[in-house]
C-alpha cells in the first residue's frame, strides 16, 4: 500500500490556537469543565481555571509546581462582578476600579465564601483584577466564571509574554493556549492590599506607585523582603532565568563595572549576555549576546524585559550581566524584577 502523505503523527507540541472566536468558545468550555487554559492579558499570559472550583484550581498549582501557600489572582470580566468573589467592596476599591480597571492593578479584598480557600491559600482575602485584553475579557464573558490565573510559567521562572513562552514552560500541562500575540505591558499587575491599613503595595507592576498615590495619598510600599508571609509570591529568587544574573547599579560607575565584568567573563570564553539600554550594549565585548531594551522608553523596557531574559536561556547563556534602569515610574517595577532575577543581589560599584 502506498501512501501519498506522511503518516499522521501524535502531536508532540501543546495545543496553541490563534485566539479566534471559535477558539475562545472552546477555551470557555474547557474552563467550565474544570480544565486549564493559557490566555493573554495585557500584562503577561495567565494559566486560567474556574476560580469557583477547588478541583480546577488544584490543577493550576500542580501544573505550575507552585506551593499551595502562594495565593492566586482571580480575574473578572468587569468590576460589577466583584460581589461574586468578595465579601464587601470598600469605597477605595470602587474608586480604584473606576480609575484603573480594566488594567494592571490587582486589589486584595475580603474573600467571599463562594471562592474556595485554596485560591487564596487559606487566607480570608482574595486578590482580584479586571484585565485589559480583549481575549481575556471575551474568555471571561464566554466562560461566565471568575478565572483564577497566576502567570503561566513554571514556579519561580520568568513570566510568559507570548503563547510560545507558555508552551515552553508548561507544554502538555495546559489543555489549550490561546495565542493573542505578545503582551503589551510585559510585567505583571501591581498588587495592592486594601485590607491593610494604610493600604499597602505588595508587588509593583503595571500601575506605578506615583499613579496610585494620586487617588490613595496614604498608600505605602512594601520594601523588598526576602520572604513575606502576606504575599508569598514575592520570594527573593523569582522571575529568574536559568542563567546567573550579575546585576549592577544604574549610573556611570555601575556601567563601567558591568562592562569590565562582561569583558572578564568573555575573556574566559564563557558564554555571556549583556542586558541594558542601547548605549550600554554598544560597548559590550565581542562575542556577547546583546539584549537591548531600547533607548529609554519605560514602557518599552517593561515590554521587552522578560522576553530578553528568556532569550538568554534559549541561547544557552551561562551569565547575564545587567544594569538597573534609574528609579521612578514603571522602571521601579523593572528594577524589582531584575533584582529578584539576581536573587536580590546588586553588585556595588567599587570604581569611583
Ligand atoms: O499581571 C498579573 O498579575 C498576572 C496576570 C495573569 O493577571 N498574574 C500574576 O499572578 O502575576 P501570579 O500568581 O504570578 O502573582 C500573583 C501575586 C503573587 O505575588 C501572590 O502572592 C499575590 O499576587 N497574591 C495573590 N493573592 C493574594 C492575597 N490574597 N493576598 C496577598 N497576596 C496575594
Ligand atoms: Mg507569577
CSV table of C-alpha atoms and ligand atoms in Angstrom, one decimal:
chain,number,residue,atom,x,y,z
A,1,UNK,CA,0.0,0.0,0.0
A,2,UNK,CA,1.4,3.3,-1.0
A,3,UNK,CA,0.9,6.5,0.9
A,4,UNK,CA,1.0,9.9,-0.7
A,5,UNK,CA,1.3,11.8,2.6
A,6,UNK,CA,3.4,11.3,5.7
A,7,UNK,CA,1.5,9.4,8.4
A,8,UNK,CA,-0.3,11.5,10.9
A,9,UNK,CA,1.8,11.7,14.0
A,10,UNK,CA,0.6,12.2,17.5
A,11,UNK,CA,1.1,15.9,18.1
A,12,UNK,CA,4.2,16.4,20.3
A,13,UNK,CA,3.6,20.1,20.9
A,14,UNK,CA,1.0,21.5,23.2
A,15,UNK,CA,-2.2,22.9,21.7
A,16,UNK,CA,-1.7,26.6,20.8
A,17,UNK,CA,-4.7,28.2,19.0
A,18,UNK,CA,-5.0,31.6,17.5
A,19,UNK,CA,-7.5,33.4,19.7
A,20,UNK,CA,-10.4,33.4,17.2
A,21,UNK,CA,-14.0,33.5,18.4
A,22,UNK,CA,-14.2,29.7,17.9
A,23,UNK,CA,-11.0,29.0,19.9
A,24,UNK,CA,-12.2,31.3,22.7
A,25,UNK,CA,-15.5,29.4,22.8
A,26,UNK,CA,-13.6,26.1,23.1
A,27,UNK,CA,-11.4,27.6,25.8
A,28,UNK,CA,-14.5,28.8,27.7
A,29,UNK,CA,-15.9,25.2,27.5
A,30,UNK,CA,-12.6,23.9,28.9
A,31,UNK,CA,-12.7,26.4,31.8
A,32,UNK,CA,-16.3,25.3,32.6
A,33,UNK,CA,-15.2,21.7,32.5
A,34,UNK,CA,-12.5,22.4,35.1
A,35,UNK,CA,-9.6,22.3,32.7
A,36,UNK,CA,-6.6,24.7,32.3
A,37,UNK,CA,-6.3,27.4,29.6
A,38,UNK,CA,-3.3,29.6,28.9
A,39,UNK,CA,-4.6,33.0,27.8
A,40,UNK,CA,-3.2,36.5,27.1
A,41,UNK,CA,-3.7,39.5,29.4
A,42,UNK,CA,-2.2,43.0,28.9
A,43,UNK,CA,0.5,42.2,31.4
A,44,UNK,CA,1.6,38.6,31.0
A,45,UNK,CA,0.0,35.3,29.9
A,46,UNK,CA,-2.1,33.6,32.6
A,47,UNK,CA,-2.8,30.0,33.4
A,48,UNK,CA,-6.6,30.0,33.9
A,49,UNK,CA,-9.0,27.8,35.7
A,50,UNK,CA,-12.5,28.2,37.1
A,51,UNK,CA,-12.0,30.1,40.3
A,52,UNK,CA,-15.1,28.7,41.9
A,53,UNK,CA,-13.9,25.1,41.6
A,54,UNK,CA,-11.4,23.8,44.1
A,55,UNK,CA,-10.5,20.8,41.9
A,56,UNK,CA,-9.8,23.1,38.9
A,57,UNK,CA,-7.7,25.4,41.0
A,58,UNK,CA,-5.7,22.5,42.4
A,59,UNK,CA,-4.7,21.6,38.8
A,60,UNK,CA,-3.2,25.1,38.4
A,61,UNK,CA,-0.9,24.6,41.4
A,62,UNK,CA,0.1,21.2,40.2
A,63,UNK,CA,0.8,22.4,36.6
A,64,UNK,CA,3.0,25.3,37.8
A,65,UNK,CA,4.7,23.4,40.5
A,66,UNK,CA,3.6,26.2,42.7
A,67,UNK,CA,3.5,25.8,46.5
A,68,UNK,CA,-0.1,25.8,47.9
A,69,UNK,CA,0.9,28.6,50.3
A,70,UNK,CA,1.1,31.1,47.4
A,71,UNK,CA,-2.4,32.6,46.5
A,72,UNK,CA,-3.8,33.2,43.1
A,73,UNK,CA,-5.3,36.3,41.4
A,74,UNK,CA,-9.0,36.0,40.4
A,75,UNK,CA,-9.9,37.7,37.1
A,76,UNK,CA,-13.3,39.2,36.4
A,77,UNK,CA,-15.0,40.4,33.2
A,78,UNK,CA,-16.0,43.7,34.9
A,79,UNK,CA,-16.0,45.4,38.3
A,80,UNK,CA,-19.7,44.7,38.5
A,81,UNK,CA,-18.8,41.1,39.3
A,82,UNK,CA,-16.9,42.0,42.4
A,83,UNK,CA,-19.7,40.8,44.7
A,84,UNK,CA,-19.4,37.3,43.2
A,85,UNK,CA,-15.9,36.9,44.8
A,86,UNK,CA,-15.6,39.5,47.6
A,87,UNK,CA,-17.5,39.8,50.9
A,88,UNK,CA,-17.5,43.6,50.8
A,89,UNK,CA,-16.4,46.3,48.4
A,90,UNK,CA,-14.8,49.2,50.2
A,91,UNK,CA,-15.1,52.7,48.7
A,92,UNK,CA,-11.4,52.8,47.9
A,93,UNK,CA,-11.9,49.6,45.8
A,94,UNK,CA,-14.7,51.2,43.8
A,95,UNK,CA,-12.7,54.3,43.3
A,96,UNK,CA,-9.6,52.5,42.2
A,97,UNK,CA,-11.6,50.2,39.9
A,98,UNK,CA,-13.0,53.2,38.3
A,99,UNK,CA,-9.6,54.7,37.7
A,100,UNK,CA,-7.6,51.6,36.7
A,101,UNK,CA,-9.9,48.8,35.5
A,102,UNK,CA,-9.7,47.2,33.1
A,103,UNK,CA,-5.9,47.3,33.7
A,104,UNK,CA,-2.8,46.1,35.5
A,105,UNK,CA,-4.0,46.6,39.1
A,106,UNK,CA,-4.9,43.8,41.5
A,107,UNK,CA,-6.8,44.5,44.6
A,108,UNK,CA,-6.7,42.4,47.7
A,109,UNK,CA,-10.2,42.4,49.3
A,110,UNK,CA,-12.2,40.3,51.8
A,111,UNK,CA,-12.9,36.9,50.2
A,112,UNK,CA,-16.5,35.7,49.6
A,113,UNK,CA,-17.3,32.2,50.7
A,114,UNK,CA,-18.1,31.2,47.1
A,115,UNK,CA,-14.3,31.4,46.4
A,116,UNK,CA,-12.7,28.1,47.6
A,117,UNK,CA,-10.0,28.7,50.2
A,118,UNK,CA,-7.3,27.0,48.0
A,119,UNK,CA,-7.5,30.0,45.7
A,120,UNK,CA,-6.2,32.3,48.5
A,121,UNK,CA,-4.0,29.7,50.1
A,122,UNK,CA,-6.4,29.7,53.1
A,123,UNK,CA,-6.5,33.5,53.6
A,124,UNK,CA,-9.6,35.4,54.3
A,125,UNK,CA,-8.7,37.7,51.4
A,126,UNK,CA,-8.9,37.4,47.7
A,127,UNK,CA,-6.8,39.2,45.0
A,128,UNK,CA,-8.9,40.4,42.1
A,129,UNK,CA,-8.5,42.2,38.8
A,130,UNK,CA,-10.2,43.0,35.5
A,131,UNK,CA,-7.6,42.6,32.7
A,132,UNK,CA,-7.4,45.0,29.8
A,133,UNK,CA,-7.1,42.5,27.0
A,134,UNK,CA,-9.9,41.7,24.5
A,135,UNK,CA,-9.2,38.0,24.5
A,136,UNK,CA,-9.1,37.8,28.3
A,137,UNK,CA,-12.4,39.7,28.5
A,138,UNK,CA,-14.0,37.6,25.8
A,139,UNK,CA,-12.9,34.4,27.6
A,140,UNK,CA,-14.2,35.6,31.0
A,141,UNK,CA,-17.5,36.5,29.4
A,142,UNK,CA,-17.9,33.3,27.5
A,143,UNK,CA,-16.9,31.1,30.4
A,144,UNK,CA,-19.2,33.1,32.7
A,145,UNK,CA,-16.9,32.2,35.6
A,146,UNK,CA,-14.3,34.2,37.5
A,147,UNK,CA,-11.0,32.8,36.4
A,148,UNK,CA,-8.1,32.2,38.8
A,149,UNK,CA,-4.9,32.7,36.9
A,150,UNK,CA,-1.3,33.0,38.0
A,151,UNK,CA,1.3,33.9,35.4
A,152,UNK,CA,1.6,30.8,33.1
A,153,UNK,CA,5.2,29.9,33.8
A,154,UNK,CA,6.7,27.1,35.9
A,155,UNK,CA,7.0,28.4,39.5
A,156,UNK,CA,9.9,30.8,40.0
A,157,UNK,CA,10.6,31.2,36.3
A,158,UNK,CA,10.3,34.3,34.2
A,159,UNK,CA,6.6,35.2,33.4
A,160,UNK,CA,5.5,34.5,29.8
A,161,UNK,CA,4.8,37.4,27.4
A,162,UNK,CA,3.9,35.2,24.4
A,163,UNK,CA,2.0,32.0,23.8
A,164,UNK,CA,5.2,30.2,22.9
A,165,UNK,CA,6.7,31.1,26.3
A,166,UNK,CA,3.7,29.3,27.9
A,167,UNK,CA,4.1,26.3,25.7
A,168,UNK,CA,7.9,26.2,26.5
A,169,UNK,CA,7.2,26.2,30.3
A,170,UNK,CA,4.0,24.2,30.6
A,171,UNK,CA,3.7,22.1,27.5
A,172,UNK,CA,1.0,19.4,27.9
A,173,UNK,CA,0.2,20.5,31.5
A,174,UNK,CA,-2.2,23.0,29.9
A,175,UNK,CA,-5.2,21.9,27.9
A,176,UNK,CA,-5.2,24.8,25.4
A,177,UNK,CA,-3.2,28.0,24.9
A,178,UNK,CA,-4.9,31.0,23.3
A,179,UNK,CA,-2.5,33.0,21.2
A,180,UNK,CA,-3.2,36.7,21.4
A,181,UNK,CA,0.3,37.8,20.3
A,182,UNK,CA,2.9,39.4,22.6
A,183,UNK,CA,1.6,41.2,25.6
A,184,UNK,CA,1.6,45.0,25.8
A,185,UNK,CA,2.7,45.8,29.4
A,186,UNK,CA,5.1,43.0,29.7
A,187,UNK,CA,5.4,42.8,33.5
A,188,UNK,CA,2.7,41.7,36.0
A,189,UNK,CA,0.0,43.8,37.6
A,190,UNK,CA,0.6,45.9,40.7
A,191,UNK,CA,-0.9,44.1,43.8
A,192,UNK,CA,-2.4,46.4,46.3
A,193,UNK,CA,-3.7,45.2,49.7
A,194,UNK,CA,-6.8,47.2,50.6
A,195,UNK,CA,-7.4,45.1,53.7
A,196,UNK,CA,-4.3,46.6,55.3
A,197,UNK,CA,-4.4,50.0,57.0
A,198,UNK,CA,-2.8,52.0,55.4
A,199,UNK,CA,-3.3,50.3,52.0
A,200,UNK,CA,-0.1,48.6,51.0
A,201,UNK,CA,1.5,47.8,47.7
A,202,UNK,CA,2.6,44.1,47.9
A,203,UNK,CA,4.1,44.0,44.4
A,204,UNK,CA,4.9,46.8,42.0
A,205,UNK,CA,3.7,46.3,38.4
A,206,UNK,CA,1.9,48.0,35.5
A,207,UNK,CA,0.4,50.7,37.7
A,208,UNK,CA,3.1,52.8,39.3
A,209,UNK,CA,3.4,54.0,42.9
A,210,UNK,CA,3.1,57.6,41.7
A,211,UNK,CA,-0.2,56.8,39.9
A,212,UNK,CA,-1.7,55.1,43.0
A,213,UNK,CA,-0.7,57.9,45.3
A,214,UNK,CA,-2.9,60.3,43.2
A,215,UNK,CA,-6.1,58.5,44.3
A,216,UNK,CA,-4.8,57.0,47.5
A,217,UNK,CA,-2.5,59.5,49.2
A,218,UNK,CA,-1.8,57.2,52.2
A,219,UNK,CA,-0.7,54.2,50.2
A,220,UNK,CA,2.6,52.6,51.3
A,221,UNK,CA,5.0,50.4,49.5
A,222,UNK,CA,6.4,47.1,50.8
A,223,UNK,CA,10.2,47.1,51.0
A,224,UNK,CA,11.8,44.3,49.1
A,225,UNK,CA,11.8,41.5,51.6
A,226,UNK,CA,13.4,38.1,51.3
A,227,UNK,CA,10.3,36.2,52.2
A,228,UNK,CA,6.9,37.6,53.2
A,229,UNK,CA,4.0,35.5,54.6
A,230,UNK,CA,1.5,38.1,53.4
A,231,UNK,CA,2.4,37.8,49.7
A,232,UNK,CA,4.5,34.6,49.3
A,233,UNK,CA,4.9,35.2,45.6
A,234,UNK,CA,7.3,37.9,46.3
A,235,UNK,CA,10.1,35.5,47.2
A,236,UNK,CA,13.5,36.9,46.6
A,237,UNK,CA,14.6,34.5,43.8
A,238,UNK,CA,11.7,34.8,41.4
A,239,UNK,CA,11.3,35.8,37.8
A,240,UNK,CA,14.6,34.1,37.3
A,241,UNK,CA,16.1,32.8,34.1
A,242,UNK,CA,18.4,29.7,34.3
A,243,UNK,CA,21.4,31.9,33.6
A,244,UNK,CA,23.2,33.5,36.5
A,245,UNK,CA,22.3,37.3,36.6
A,246,UNK,CA,25.1,39.7,37.6
A,247,UNK,CA,23.3,43.0,38.3
A,248,UNK,CA,24.9,46.4,38.5
A,249,UNK,CA,23.6,49.8,39.6
A,250,UNK,CA,22.4,52.5,37.3
A,251,UNK,CA,24.9,55.3,36.6
A,252,UNK,CA,28.4,55.6,35.1
A,253,UNK,CA,30.2,53.6,37.8
A,254,UNK,CA,27.7,50.7,37.6
A,255,UNK,CA,28.0,50.6,33.8
A,256,UNK,CA,31.8,50.7,33.9
A,257,UNK,CA,31.9,47.8,36.4
A,258,UNK,CA,29.3,45.9,34.4
A,259,UNK,CA,31.3,46.2,31.2
A,260,UNK,CA,34.6,45.3,32.9
A,261,UNK,CA,32.9,42.2,34.3
A,262,UNK,CA,31.5,41.3,30.9
A,263,UNK,CA,35.0,41.6,29.3
A,264,UNK,CA,36.4,39.5,32.1
A,265,UNK,CA,33.9,36.7,31.5
A,266,UNK,CA,34.1,36.9,27.7
A,267,UNK,CA,37.9,36.7,28.1
A,268,UNK,CA,37.5,33.4,29.8
A,269,UNK,CA,35.5,32.2,26.8
A,270,UNK,CA,32.3,31.7,28.9
A,271,UNK,CA,29.0,32.4,27.2
A,272,UNK,CA,27.6,35.7,28.3
A,273,UNK,CA,24.8,38.2,27.6
A,274,UNK,CA,24.7,41.9,28.3
A,275,UNK,CA,21.3,43.3,29.2
A,276,UNK,CA,20.6,47.0,29.3
A,277,UNK,CA,19.9,50.1,27.2
A,278,UNK,CA,21.3,50.6,23.7
A,279,UNK,CA,24.1,52.9,24.9
A,280,UNK,CA,25.5,50.1,27.2
A,281,UNK,CA,25.0,47.3,24.7
A,282,UNK,CA,27.1,49.2,22.1
A,283,UNK,CA,30.1,48.9,24.5
A,284,UNK,CA,29.7,45.2,25.1
A,285,UNK,CA,32.6,42.9,24.3
A,286,UNK,CA,32.8,40.9,21.1
A,287,UNK,CA,31.0,37.6,21.2
A,288,UNK,CA,28.4,38.7,23.7
A,289,UNK,CA,24.7,38.1,23.3
A,290,UNK,CA,23.3,41.6,23.1
A,291,UNK,CA,20.0,42.1,24.9
A,292,UNK,CA,18.9,45.7,24.4
A,293,UNK,CA,15.8,47.1,26.0
A,294,UNK,CA,15.9,50.1,23.7
A,295,UNK,CA,16.8,53.7,24.4
A,296,UNK,CA,14.9,55.0,27.5
A,297,UNK,CA,11.2,54.4,26.9
A,298,UNK,CA,9.9,53.0,30.2
A,299,UNK,CA,7.0,51.1,28.6
A,300,UNK,CA,9.4,49.6,26.0
A,301,UNK,CA,11.8,48.4,28.8
A,302,UNK,CA,9.0,46.7,30.7
A,303,UNK,CA,7.5,45.2,27.5
A,304,UNK,CA,10.8,43.6,26.4
A,305,UNK,CA,12.3,42.6,29.8
A,306,UNK,CA,11.0,39.0,30.2
A,307,UNK,CA,11.4,38.0,26.6
A,308,UNK,CA,15.1,39.2,26.8
A,309,UNK,CA,15.7,37.0,29.9
A,310,UNK,CA,14.1,34.0,28.2
A,311,UNK,CA,16.2,34.7,25.1
A,312,UNK,CA,19.4,34.3,27.2
A,313,UNK,CA,18.2,30.9,28.3
A,314,UNK,CA,17.2,29.7,24.9
A,315,UNK,CA,20.7,30.7,23.6
A,316,UNK,CA,22.2,28.7,26.4
A,317,UNK,CA,24.0,31.6,28.0
A,318,UNK,CA,25.6,31.0,31.4
A,319,UNK,CA,25.7,34.5,32.7
A,320,UNK,CA,23.8,37.7,32.1
A,321,UNK,CA,25.5,41.0,33.0
A,322,UNK,CA,22.7,43.5,33.5
A,323,UNK,CA,22.3,47.1,34.8
A,324,UNK,CA,19.3,48.6,36.6
A,325,UNK,CA,17.4,51.4,35.0
A,326,UNK,CA,17.2,54.6,37.0
A,327,UNK,CA,14.4,54.6,39.7
A,328,UNK,CA,10.9,56.1,39.2
A,329,UNK,CA,7.7,55.2,37.5
A,330,UNK,CA,7.4,51.9,35.7
A,331,UNK,CA,11.2,51.5,36.0
A,332,UNK,CA,10.7,50.7,39.7
A,333,UNK,CA,8.8,47.5,38.7
A,334,UNK,CA,11.6,46.6,36.2
A,335,UNK,CA,14.2,47.2,39.0
A,336,UNK,CA,12.2,44.9,41.3
A,337,UNK,CA,12.0,42.1,38.7
A,338,UNK,CA,15.7,42.4,37.8
A,339,UNK,CA,16.7,42.4,41.4
A,340,UNK,CA,14.7,39.2,42.0
A,341,UNK,CA,16.2,37.6,38.9
A,342,UNK,CA,19.6,38.3,40.5
A,343,UNK,CA,18.4,36.7,43.8
A,344,UNK,CA,18.3,40.1,45.5
A,345,UNK,CA,21.9,41.0,44.9
A,346,UNK,CA,23.0,44.2,43.3
A,347,UNK,CA,26.8,44.3,42.9
A,348,UNK,CA,28.0,47.6,44.4
A,349,UNK,CA,30.3,49.6,42.3
A,350,UNK,CA,33.9,50.0,43.5
A,351,UNK,CA,35.2,52.0,40.6
A,352,UNK,CA,34.8,55.6,41.5
B,1,LIG,O1,-0.5,40.6,35.8
B,1,LIG,C1,-0.7,39.7,36.6
B,1,LIG,O2,-0.9,39.9,37.8
B,1,LIG,C2,-0.7,38.2,36.1
B,1,LIG,C3,-1.8,38.1,35.1
B,1,LIG,C4,-2.0,36.7,34.6
B,1,LIG,O3,-3.0,38.6,35.7
B,1,LIG,N1,-0.8,37.3,37.2
B,1,LIG,C5,0.2,37.1,38.1
B,1,LIG,O4,-0.2,36.1,39.0
B,1,LIG,O5,1.2,37.6,38.0
B,1,LIG,P1,0.9,35.4,40.0
B,1,LIG,O6,0.2,34.3,40.6
B,1,LIG,O7,2.1,35.1,39.2
B,1,LIG,O8,1.2,36.5,41.0
B,1,LIG,C6,0.2,36.9,42.0
B,1,LIG,C7,0.8,37.6,43.1
B,1,LIG,C8,1.6,36.7,44.0
B,1,LIG,O9,2.7,37.5,44.4
B,1,LIG,C9,0.7,36.4,45.1
B,1,LIG,O10,1.4,36.0,46.3
B,1,LIG,C10,-0.1,37.6,45.3
B,1,LIG,O11,-0.3,38.1,43.9
B,1,LIG,N2,-1.4,37.4,45.9
B,1,LIG,C11,-2.5,36.7,45.3
B,1,LIG,N3,-3.5,36.6,46.2
B,1,LIG,C12,-3.1,37.3,47.3
B,1,LIG,C13,-3.8,37.6,48.5
B,1,LIG,N4,-5.0,37.1,48.8
B,1,LIG,N5,-3.1,38.3,49.4
B,1,LIG,C14,-1.8,38.7,49.2
B,1,LIG,N6,-1.1,38.5,48.0
B,1,LIG,C15,-1.8,37.8,47.1
B,2,LIG,MG1,4.0,34.7,38.7
